[in-house]
Amino acid sequence: MTVQRASDSGGPDAEWAAIRARGRNAYIWSHGVLRWGGFMLCFSLGVFQYAHFGHPFSLEGNWKLRFVTALVTWMFVGYAYGRSSWAKKCREADGGG
């Protein structure tokens, strides 16, 4: 299946139609969990590590627990963000907001 870009096929409406055709779950997991949640996971762990241990890649302390806790947290928050973003885009595309 070939996905056309908005610039190739007529703008943001065509791009949203292609995203919508792939489905809600694909959007939530790719946009919310992996893209947004993954970025926040890396960012928050780096900031925490630097603030507490002076280096973003330090393995001091209980880093495994921090990593698992952050992973679960950002997966949940990323999923909620993806669902919210999907609902907002659907409302805008359907003319309701």
XYZ file of C-alpha atoms in Angstrom:
97
model
C 0.000 0.000 0.000
C 1.434 3.342 -1.034
C 0.695 6.324 1.162
C 0.669 9.674 -0.560
C 1.935 12.787 1.162
C -0.260 15.862 1.562
C 1.945 17.817 -0.826
C 1.403 15.135 -3.498
C -2.339 14.813 -3.272
C -3.905 18.051 -2.240
C -3.251 19.132 1.312
C -3.813 18.218 4.921
C -7.247 16.693 4.290
C -5.725 14.055 2.008
C -2.955 13.372 4.521
C -5.496 12.938 7.319
C -7.568 10.624 5.089
C -4.492 8.404 4.589
C -3.772 8.381 8.337
C -7.402 7.635 9.111
C -7.416 4.768 6.601
C -4.610 3.065 8.523
C -6.801 3.096 11.621
C -7.119 4.486 15.103
C -4.887 1.980 16.884
C -2.044 2.436 14.404
C -2.225 6.204 14.915
C -2.394 5.985 18.704
C 0.566 3.612 18.957
C 2.763 5.260 16.341
C 2.006 8.904 17.096
C 1.149 8.792 20.799
C 3.070 5.934 22.390
C 6.147 5.582 20.205
C 6.716 9.120 18.962
C 5.493 11.320 21.818
C 5.837 8.869 24.706
C 9.230 7.645 23.479
C 10.558 11.177 23.251
C 9.299 12.007 26.729
C 10.788 8.795 28.137
C 14.246 9.643 26.799
C 13.959 13.302 27.772
C 12.732 12.690 31.329
C 15.263 9.940 32.029
C 18.093 12.103 30.696
C 17.049 15.111 32.756
C 16.574 13.011 35.901
C 19.923 11.266 35.479
C 21.722 14.547 34.896
C 20.016 16.300 37.803
C 20.731 13.527 40.308
C 23.965 11.972 39.111
C 25.633 14.685 37.003
C 25.620 12.708 33.758
C 22.650 11.696 31.549
C 24.054 8.189 30.943
C 24.952 7.373 34.562
C 24.003 3.905 35.769
C 24.259 4.785 39.444
C 21.367 4.110 41.779
C 18.456 1.832 40.942
C 18.377 2.658 37.219
C 16.419 -0.465 36.239
C 13.499 0.470 38.483
C 13.564 4.070 37.241
C 13.604 2.887 33.631
C 10.710 0.442 34.041
C 8.651 2.977 35.999
C 9.267 5.684 33.392
C 8.548 3.255 30.541
C 5.178 2.234 31.973
C 4.289 5.830 32.845
C 5.137 7.285 29.428
C 3.446 4.398 27.595
C 0.240 5.145 29.500
C 0.513 8.909 29.028
C 1.492 8.489 25.362
C -1.542 6.272 24.784
C -3.816 8.868 26.411
C -2.203 11.613 24.320
C -2.631 9.574 21.129
C -6.315 8.904 21.860
C -6.934 12.541 22.637
C -5.106 13.674 19.514
C -7.052 11.180 17.366
C -10.394 12.369 18.764
C -9.479 16.020 18.213
C -8.374 15.409 14.623
C -11.545 13.429 13.895
C -13.714 16.250 15.238
C -11.822 18.805 13.135
C -12.008 16.651 9.989
C -15.736 16.044 10.446
C -16.363 19.772 10.869
C -17.242 19.667 14.535
C -14.504 21.724 16.023
